[in-house]
Every structure is written in structure tokens, then in C-alpha cells.
Amino acid sequence: MPNLECRMYEPQFPEVDAPVMIQVKHIADMGAYVSLLEYNNIEGMILFSELSRRRIRSISSLIKVGRQEPSMVLRVDRDKGYIDLSKRRVSEEEALTCEDRYNKSKLVHSIMRHAAETLEVDLEPLYERIGWPLYRKYGHAFEAFKLIVTDPDGVLDVLTYEEKEIGPDGQEVTKVVPAVTPEVKDALVKNIRRRMTPQPLKIQADVEMKCFQFDGVLHIKEAMKKAEAAGNADCPVKIKLVAPPLYVLTTQTLDKEQGIAVLTNATKVCAETIEKHKGKLVVKEAARAVSERDDKLFADTIAKLKLAGQEVDGDEDSEEEEDTGMGDVDFTKPGVGTD
């Protein structure tokens, strides 16, 4: 079985004064034993005195088994493998930076591990030949992986490593060979594209639009066409009726800010057009990105509105009911219906 355990970064230990992500393993008499998630779960310790700048009233409120959070490296004993850490010395800015780096490194690690598992090779040699050189060149392998989505050859084909072998004369010879074989490249690129290809965001705005003038329906259709014309190739705008007077404007884009700006402008154009015909547009929900869950809830709302607008079964029968207000009267007989 291949060995799939490996640290995320090239150095075996973190540097002093560097923030790292830890997970609390267990709490002892003097402090908490933790594992360093980015360094193959090597053990470290946080003394109780390093938990908080304030007076400690309850240990359980400050640290819990299983929790993941940033900590600052205080001391590293490379010979014995001891690492002392501090929670209280991590600033808010350092914590945010650490969490962002860890989330990126975790994704890179997952992709590298999947490739090693698929190819049935050890993980560390993959890091030595591909992962860590990309960290050195791009600052973080995550940035290189983003480029691989569209240009795998430009990122991977230039990677090389030195391989030693014994020559014909019995002397050791160092050769420079490509770091990425076709099999490794195929496994990496497939997984990177599956995990890191940007997904378009759905931007949505909800409005109420009314026009009680003559040909009001035509004026509303004109306003809808103007709104859709305000879109562009990157952010095409669509507007549809949900249930009078509710309409929804949508677009899909990779750029959230651009999508919101385009949809906001489309809403404005739609309002100006309908107001020229003495109609009115009220924004119920401004342009915003919606998740799949939001989209499903909105679809359910539409379904309920449509259902509520349908006629109930009894309506048709009531229109066809026989008028029996006069009873059974025969108007052909003389004198009927006269004084």
C-alpha cells in the first residue's frame, strides 16, 4: 500500500513566530496537547498560561478537544520534536491569514493525496517533485493549481528534478528529468479541474411592476425587453413573471461584483421605462448572489403562488349551475306570468 501521509510544506517543522493551524487532542494538567495539521499532525503543546491574555475563569470555554484554530509557534526543539505554542499571542489579522492559507493548503493536499492514491504511489515523492517546487515558485501551490485549470502544460511541463544513476563506467551520474509523467499529469489535471474550475454565480433581484394605463401589458413587456437589453455577453439578463405583480431578474456570472452591478442597472432601466407610461416598479429584493438552497426555496415559493392562482375544481361547476329561482314554470300556458 502506498504511504499517503505527508506534511503540506517542505520544512519539516514550522518557524518560530509563525501562526499554524492546530487541532486539540487532549487536555492535561498543565496544558493542552495539540497536533499541527499542516505538518503531518506532529505534536505540540499549549500551556494554560498561553491560552488567553485575560484571567482564565474556565478552561473549557477557551479550549476544547477537537477544535481547530490558529496558534503561534513559540519554541521548536528539532532534536526532540517538541513544539510549544500560544493561542493568546495570535492577532486577529494573523488568525485570518493563517485560516486562509490552511484552507488553500488543505485543498492542495487533498488533490495531491487523491493523485497518489489513484496512481498507487507514495505521497511524499509527489510533493518533492511537484507540490513543493510549486510552493517555491508561486508562493503557494494553490495559485499554481488555479493556472493549471486553463494552462496545465505551462505550469507542469517545466518542472524537473535531479535523478542519480550509475553510469557505464560505474560512476554516479546526475540526470535532470521531467518531474511530471503523463500518468501523473493526467491524474492531477483531472482532479484540479473538477475541484477548482470556477462555478458561475446566480445573481437575482425581485421586483413588483404595475401599469394600469391602456395597453399596460404591452408597456410592461417593453420594460422587460429594456431590462434584458441591459445585460452583456458576460452577464446576460433574464426577467420573468412569477405571479402578478412579482417579477424576477437573474443573471449568471463568474464575477459577483460585475453581476450585481449589471442587474442593478437592468432594474433601473426597467423602472425608468415603465415610469414613462405612468407605471410603477418597486424593488422587493435588491440584486444579490443566491445559493442553491435559496434558489430551491424561491422555486418552492413560485410553485405555491402558481398553485394559489389556479381555479379550484368547484369554480367551473358554479358557473354552470342551473338557475332555479323561478321554479318549474310553463310559460306556454295562457295567463302564466301575467296579472
mmCIF file with all atom_site columns, N, CA, C and O in Angstrom, residues 9 12 21 73 75 101 121 123 125-126 152 158 170 191 254-255 299 324:
data_model
loop_
_atom_site.group_PDB
_atom_site.id
_atom_site.type_symbol
_atom_site.label_atom_id
_atom_site.label_alt_id
_atom_site.label_comp_id
_atom_site.label_asym_id
_atom_site.label_entity_id
_atom_site.label_seq_id
_atom_site.pdbx_PDB_ins_code
_atom_site.Cartn_x
_atom_site.Cartn_y
_atom_site.Cartn_z
_atom_site.occupancy
_atom_site.B_iso_or_equiv
_atom_site.pdbx_formal_charge
_atom_site.auth_seq_id
_atom_site.auth_comp_id
_atom_site.auth_asym_id
_atom_site.auth_atom_id
_atom_site.pdbx_PDB_model_num
ATOM 1  N N  . TYR A 1 9   ? 4.018   21.236 3.737   1.00 0.00 ? 9   TYR A N  1
ATOM 2  C CA . TYR A 1 9   ? 5.079   22.157 3.323   1.00 0.00 ? 9   TYR A CA 1
ATOM 3  C C  . TYR A 1 9   ? 6.429   21.461 3.362   1.00 0.00 ? 9   TYR A C  1
ATOM 4  O O  . TYR A 1 9   ? 6.614   20.442 4.028   1.00 0.00 ? 9   TYR A O  1
ATOM 5  N N  . GLN A 1 12  ? 10.314  20.548 7.619   1.00 0.00 ? 12  GLN A N  1
ATOM 6  C CA . GLN A 1 12  ? 9.757   19.513 8.486   1.00 0.00 ? 12  GLN A CA 1
ATOM 7  C C  . GLN A 1 12  ? 9.073   20.112 9.704   1.00 0.00 ? 12  GLN A C  1
ATOM 8  O O  . GLN A 1 12  ? 8.101   19.544 10.226  1.00 0.00 ? 12  GLN A O  1
ATOM 9  N N  . MET A 1 21  ? -2.096  26.139 12.017  1.00 0.00 ? 21  MET A N  1
ATOM 10 C CA . MET A 1 21  ? -3.397  25.583 12.388  1.00 0.00 ? 21  MET A CA 1
ATOM 11 C C  . MET A 1 21  ? -3.188  24.329 13.222  1.00 0.00 ? 21  MET A C  1
ATOM 12 O O  . MET A 1 21  ? -2.425  23.444 12.843  1.00 0.00 ? 21  MET A O  1
ATOM 13 N N  . VAL A 1 73  ? 3.712   29.729 17.051  1.00 0.00 ? 73  VAL A N  1
ATOM 14 C CA . VAL A 1 73  ? 4.826   28.870 17.452  1.00 0.00 ? 73  VAL A CA 1
ATOM 15 C C  . VAL A 1 73  ? 5.780   29.674 18.331  1.00 0.00 ? 73  VAL A C  1
ATOM 16 O O  . VAL A 1 73  ? 6.271   30.731 17.925  1.00 0.00 ? 73  VAL A O  1
ATOM 17 N N  . ARG A 1 75  ? 8.429   27.923 20.504  1.00 0.00 ? 75  ARG A N  1
ATOM 18 C CA . ARG A 1 75  ? 9.719   27.234 20.539  1.00 0.00 ? 75  ARG A CA 1
ATOM 19 C C  . ARG A 1 75  ? 9.619   25.937 19.738  1.00 0.00 ? 75  ARG A C  1
ATOM 20 O O  . ARG A 1 75  ? 8.567   25.290 19.730  1.00 0.00 ? 75  ARG A O  1
ATOM 21 N N  . ARG A 1 101 ? -4.655  30.519 4.505   1.00 0.00 ? 101 ARG A N  1
ATOM 22 C CA . ARG A 1 101 ? -3.560  29.685 3.979   1.00 0.00 ? 101 ARG A CA 1
ATOM 23 C C  . ARG A 1 101 ? -3.853  28.203 4.196   1.00 0.00 ? 101 ARG A C  1
ATOM 24 O O  . ARG A 1 101 ? -3.652  27.374 3.309   1.00 0.00 ? 101 ARG A O  1
ATOM 25 N N  . VAL A 1 121 ? 1.030   5.412  -5.585  1.00 0.00 ? 121 VAL A N  1
ATOM 26 C CA . VAL A 1 121 ? 2.417   5.808  -5.304  1.00 0.00 ? 121 VAL A CA 1
ATOM 27 C C  . VAL A 1 121 ? 2.446   6.544  -3.975  1.00 0.00 ? 121 VAL A C  1
ATOM 28 O O  . VAL A 1 121 ? 1.421   7.008  -3.481  1.00 0.00 ? 121 VAL A O  1
ATOM 29 N N  . LEU A 1 123 ? 2.983   9.527  -1.348  1.00 0.00 ? 123 LEU A N  1
ATOM 30 C CA . LEU A 1 123 ? 2.629   10.943 -1.483  1.00 0.00 ? 123 LEU A CA 1
ATOM 31 C C  . LEU A 1 123 ? 3.848   11.858 -1.414  1.00 0.00 ? 123 LEU A C  1
ATOM 32 O O  . LEU A 1 123 ? 3.939   12.844 -2.153  1.00 0.00 ? 123 LEU A O  1
ATOM 33 N N  . PRO A 1 125 ? 7.077   11.677 -2.383  1.00 0.00 ? 125 PRO A N  1
ATOM 34 C CA . PRO A 1 125 ? 7.800   11.952 -3.632  1.00 0.00 ? 125 PRO A CA 1
ATOM 35 C C  . PRO A 1 125 ? 7.041   12.870 -4.586  1.00 0.00 ? 125 PRO A C  1
ATOM 36 O O  . PRO A 1 125 ? 7.649   13.663 -5.314  1.00 0.00 ? 125 PRO A O  1
ATOM 37 N N  . LEU A 1 126 ? 5.700   12.785 -4.585  1.00 0.00 ? 126 LEU A N  1
ATOM 38 C CA . LEU A 1 126 ? 4.913   13.702 -5.415  1.00 0.00 ? 126 LEU A CA 1
ATOM 39 C C  . LEU A 1 126 ? 5.090   15.135 -4.946  1.00 0.00 ? 126 LEU A C  1
ATOM 40 O O  . LEU A 1 126 ? 5.188   16.056 -5.758  1.00 0.00 ? 126 LEU A O  1
ATOM 41 N N  . PRO A 1 152 ? -2.354  23.695 -18.150 1.00 0.00 ? 152 PRO A N  1
ATOM 42 C CA . PRO A 1 152 ? -1.583  22.677 -17.427 1.00 0.00 ? 152 PRO A CA 1
ATOM 43 C C  . PRO A 1 152 ? -0.164  22.510 -17.968 1.00 0.00 ? 152 PRO A C  1
ATOM 44 O O  . PRO A 1 152 ? 0.777   22.301 -17.196 1.00 0.00 ? 152 PRO A O  1
ATOM 45 N N  . VAL A 1 158 ? 7.322   22.358 -17.223 1.00 0.00 ? 158 VAL A N  1
ATOM 46 C CA . VAL A 1 158 ? 8.630   22.971 -16.963 1.00 0.00 ? 158 VAL A CA 1
ATOM 47 C C  . VAL A 1 158 ? 9.271   22.425 -15.684 1.00 0.00 ? 158 VAL A C  1
ATOM 48 O O  . VAL A 1 158 ? 10.439  22.730 -15.400 1.00 0.00 ? 158 VAL A O  1
ATOM 49 N N  . GLY A 1 170 ? 30.612  2.974  -14.068 1.00 0.00 ? 170 GLY A N  1
ATOM 50 C CA . GLY A 1 170 ? 30.463  2.691  -12.644 1.00 0.00 ? 170 GLY A CA 1
ATOM 51 C C  . GLY A 1 170 ? 30.394  3.925  -11.776 1.00 0.00 ? 170 GLY A C  1
ATOM 52 O O  . GLY A 1 170 ? 30.227  3.822  -10.550 1.00 0.00 ? 170 GLY A O  1
ATOM 53 N N  . ASN A 1 191 ? -8.347  16.047 -11.590 1.00 0.00 ? 191 ASN A N  1
ATOM 54 C CA . ASN A 1 191 ? -8.848  16.365 -10.247 1.00 0.00 ? 191 ASN A CA 1
ATOM 55 C C  . ASN A 1 191 ? -8.858  17.863 -9.988  1.00 0.00 ? 191 ASN A C  1
ATOM 56 O O  . ASN A 1 191 ? -9.780  18.407 -9.367  1.00 0.00 ? 191 ASN A O  1
ATOM 57 N N  . LEU A 1 254 ? -19.219 34.748 -13.438 1.00 0.00 ? 254 LEU A N  1
ATOM 58 C CA . LEU A 1 254 ? -18.109 34.340 -12.578 1.00 0.00 ? 254 LEU A CA 1
ATOM 59 C C  . LEU A 1 254 ? -17.673 35.492 -11.676 1.00 0.00 ? 254 LEU A C  1
ATOM 60 O O  . LEU A 1 254 ? -16.987 35.281 -10.678 1.00 0.00 ? 254 LEU A O  1
ATOM 61 N N  . ASP A 1 255 ? -18.048 36.719 -12.052 1.00 0.00 ? 255 ASP A N  1
ATOM 62 C CA . ASP A 1 255 ? -17.661 37.915 -11.298 1.00 0.00 ? 255 ASP A CA 1
ATOM 63 C C  . ASP A 1 255 ? -18.877 38.436 -10.530 1.00 0.00 ? 255 ASP A C  1
ATOM 64 O O  . ASP A 1 255 ? -19.780 39.036 -11.110 1.00 0.00 ? 255 ASP A O  1
ATOM 65 N N  . ALA A 1 299 ? -37.955 28.620 -5.820  1.00 0.00 ? 299 ALA A N  1
ATOM 66 C CA . ALA A 1 299 ? -38.741 27.778 -6.721  1.00 0.00 ? 299 ALA A CA 1
ATOM 67 C C  . ALA A 1 299 ? -39.984 27.237 -6.015  1.00 0.00 ? 299 ALA A C  1
ATOM 68 O O  . ALA A 1 299 ? -41.070 27.167 -6.602  1.00 0.00 ? 299 ALA A O  1
ATOM 69 N N  . THR A 1 324 ? -82.567 28.241 -10.800 1.00 0.00 ? 324 THR A N  1
ATOM 70 C CA . THR A 1 324 ? -83.876 27.686 -10.373 1.00 0.00 ? 324 THR A CA 1
ATOM 71 C C  . THR A 1 324 ? -84.668 28.683 -9.550  1.00 0.00 ? 324 THR A C  1
ATOM 72 O O  . THR A 1 324 ? -85.573 28.323 -8.808  1.00 0.00 ? 324 THR A O  1
#
